[in-house]
Coordinates of C-alpha atoms in Angstrom, one line a residue:
M1318 CA 108.4 29.1 -49.0
L1319 CA 110.4 29.3 -52.0
N1320 CA 110.6 25.4 -52.0
I1321 CA 107.3 25.3 -51.9
Y1322 CA 107.3 28.0 -55.1
K1323 CA 109.4 25.8 -57.4
Y1324 CA 107.7 22.5 -56.6
L1325 CA 104.2 24.4 -57.9
Q1326 CA 106.1 25.4 -60.8
Y1327 CA 105.8 21.9 -61.6
K1328 CA 103.0 19.2 -63.7
I1329 CA 103.1 16.0 -64.5
L1330 CA 100.3 15.9 -67.7
K1331 CA 98.8 12.8 -69.8
I1332 CA 98.8 13.2 -73.6
D1333 CA 95.5 12.9 -74.7
G1334 CA 96.0 12.6 -78.8
Q1335 CA 98.1 11.5 -81.8
S1336 CA 98.7 15.1 -82.8
M1337 CA 102.0 15.2 -81.4
S1338 CA 103.4 11.4 -82.7
P1339 CA 105.5 10.4 -83.0
C1340 CA 107.4 12.9 -80.1
L1341 CA 104.8 12.6 -78.1
N1342 CA 102.0 9.6 -78.2
S1343 CA 98.9 9.4 -76.5
N1344 CA 98.8 8.3 -72.8
D1345 CA 102.4 9.2 -72.3
L1346 CA 103.5 11.7 -69.5
V1347 CA 105.2 14.1 -69.1
L1348 CA 106.9 17.0 -66.7
A1349 CA 105.8 20.4 -67.4
K1350 CA 107.1 23.8 -65.9
Y1351 CA 105.4 26.9 -65.8
S1352 CA 108.3 28.4 -67.8
L1353 CA 109.1 32.4 -69.6
K1354 CA 111.9 31.0 -72.0
L1355 CA 110.2 30.1 -74.2
F1356 CA 112.8 28.6 -77.9
R1357 CA 111.6 27.7 -81.7
N1358 CA 111.0 24.3 -81.6
D1359 CA 109.9 23.5 -77.5
L1360 CA 107.0 21.8 -76.4
I1361 CA 104.6 24.0 -74.8
C1362 CA 100.9 23.6 -72.9
F1363 CA 98.2 26.4 -74.2
N1364 CA 94.5 26.8 -73.3
L1365 CA 92.3 28.6 -76.2
P1366 CA 89.9 31.6 -75.6
S1367 CA 87.8 29.2 -78.1
N1368 CA 88.1 25.7 -76.0
P1369 CA 89.5 26.7 -72.1
K1370 CA 89.4 23.7 -70.8
K1371 CA 90.8 21.8 -73.1
L1372 CA 94.9 22.2 -72.8
Y1373 CA 96.9 21.5 -76.0
V1374 CA 100.3 20.5 -76.8
K1375 CA 102.2 21.9 -79.6
R1376 CA 105.4 22.6 -80.9
I1377 CA 106.8 26.3 -81.8
I1378 CA 107.6 26.9 -85.0
G1379 CA 107.5 30.8 -85.2
L1380 CA 108.6 33.2 -82.7
P1381 CA 107.7 36.8 -82.5
S1382 CA 107.5 39.4 -85.3
E1383 CA 108.0 36.6 -87.6
F1384 CA 106.8 35.5 -91.2
I1385 CA 106.1 32.2 -91.5
E1386 CA 105.2 30.5 -95.4
F1387 CA 104.1 27.2 -95.8
T1388 CA 105.0 26.4 -99.7
G1389 CA 104.9 23.4 -101.0
A1390 CA 107.6 21.1 -98.7
D1391 CA 109.4 24.0 -97.1
I1392 CA 108.8 26.2 -94.4
I1393 CA 110.1 29.6 -94.9
I1394 CA 110.5 31.6 -91.7
N1395 CA 111.3 35.3 -92.5
G1396 CA 112.7 34.5 -95.8
N1397 CA 114.7 31.5 -94.1
K1398 CA 113.7 27.8 -95.1
F1399 CA 113.1 26.2 -91.6
I1400 CA 114.2 22.6 -91.3
S1401 CA 112.8 20.1 -88.3
H1402 CA 113.5 16.6 -88.7
D1403 CA 110.1 16.2 -86.3
I1404 CA 107.6 17.6 -88.6
D1405 CA 106.8 15.9 -91.8
I1406 CA 105.1 19.0 -93.9
K1407 CA 105.5 17.6 -96.6
K1408 CA 101.2 18.7 -97.4
L1409 CA 101.0 21.6 -96.3
S1410 CA 98.8 23.9 -98.1
A1411 CA 100.3 27.1 -99.3
S1412 CA 99.7 30.1 -96.5
K1413 CA 101.1 33.3 -95.1
W1414 CA 100.9 34.4 -91.3
Y1415 CA 102.7 37.1 -88.9
N1416 CA 103.3 36.4 -85.2
N1417 CA 102.9 39.8 -84.2
E1418 CA 104.7 40.9 -80.6
S1419 CA 102.9 38.8 -78.3
E1420 CA 102.1 36.0 -80.8
L1421 CA 103.8 32.4 -81.1
F1422 CA 103.0 29.6 -84.5
V1423 CA 102.3 26.6 -83.9
L1424 CA 102.5 22.7 -84.9
G1425 CA 102.0 19.2 -84.6
D1426 CA 104.2 17.1 -85.7
N1427 CA 101.8 14.4 -86.6
Y1428 CA 100.7 17.6 -88.6
I1429 CA 97.8 15.1 -90.6
D1430 CA 96.1 15.1 -86.9
S1431 CA 96.9 18.0 -85.7
Y1432 CA 94.4 21.1 -84.8
D1433 CA 97.2 24.0 -84.7
S1434 CA 98.3 27.2 -86.2
K1435 CA 97.7 26.7 -89.5
N1436 CA 94.1 25.8 -88.4
F1437 CA 93.7 28.5 -85.9
G1438 CA 96.3 31.1 -86.5
P1439 CA 98.7 32.2 -84.3
I1440 CA 98.6 32.0 -80.1
N1441 CA 99.3 34.8 -77.9
I1442 CA 102.1 34.3 -75.5
D1443 CA 99.3 34.6 -72.2
W1444 CA 98.0 31.5 -73.0
I1445 CA 100.9 29.5 -72.4
K1446 CA 100.5 27.5 -69.2
Y1447 CA 103.6 25.2 -69.2
K1448 CA 106.9 24.4 -71.2
I1449 CA 107.2 20.4 -71.3
I1450 CA 110.8 19.7 -70.6
L1451 CA 110.8 15.3 -69.8
K1452 CA 108.8 12.5 -70.8
L1453 CA 108.0 10.3 -68.2
W1454 CA 106.5 7.2 -69.3
P1455 CA 106.2 4.9 -71.0
L1456 CA 109.4 3.4 -69.1
G1457 CA 112.3 3.0 -71.3
K1458 CA 111.6 5.9 -73.4
L1459 CA 112.6 8.3 -70.9
N1460 CA 114.2 12.1 -72.3
S1461 CA 114.5 15.6 -71.8
L1462 CA 112.0 17.5 -74.4

């Protein structure tokens, strides 16, 4: 029974869209797992209440109870500059958010083509379905995320 449970925790997902490019591209296949252990820079899959049938893939930038601010080319989290080599933030407009104790701030790596927390605000942790752990396809680009 335990082996069945472990098997059901994993899912292979096909990426739809370019919001996570260059890390993930349309038609890439990834291995995702249900996980309660979430960290900054993790890639997650979630649904929005306004569109429950669409699965979004984004990167966790802000954790619960954090202040997030965009200023110029920087993301500031709780007063400290946050730098992510996977996100080009040069053109983000100045904005501020606060995550409550059950919220995360998420961004697509391709911010120009990404509908994410800068558009809809922080997401509730309960909306998360999976954490992406491995890129499976295309072959030759197998890597952990």
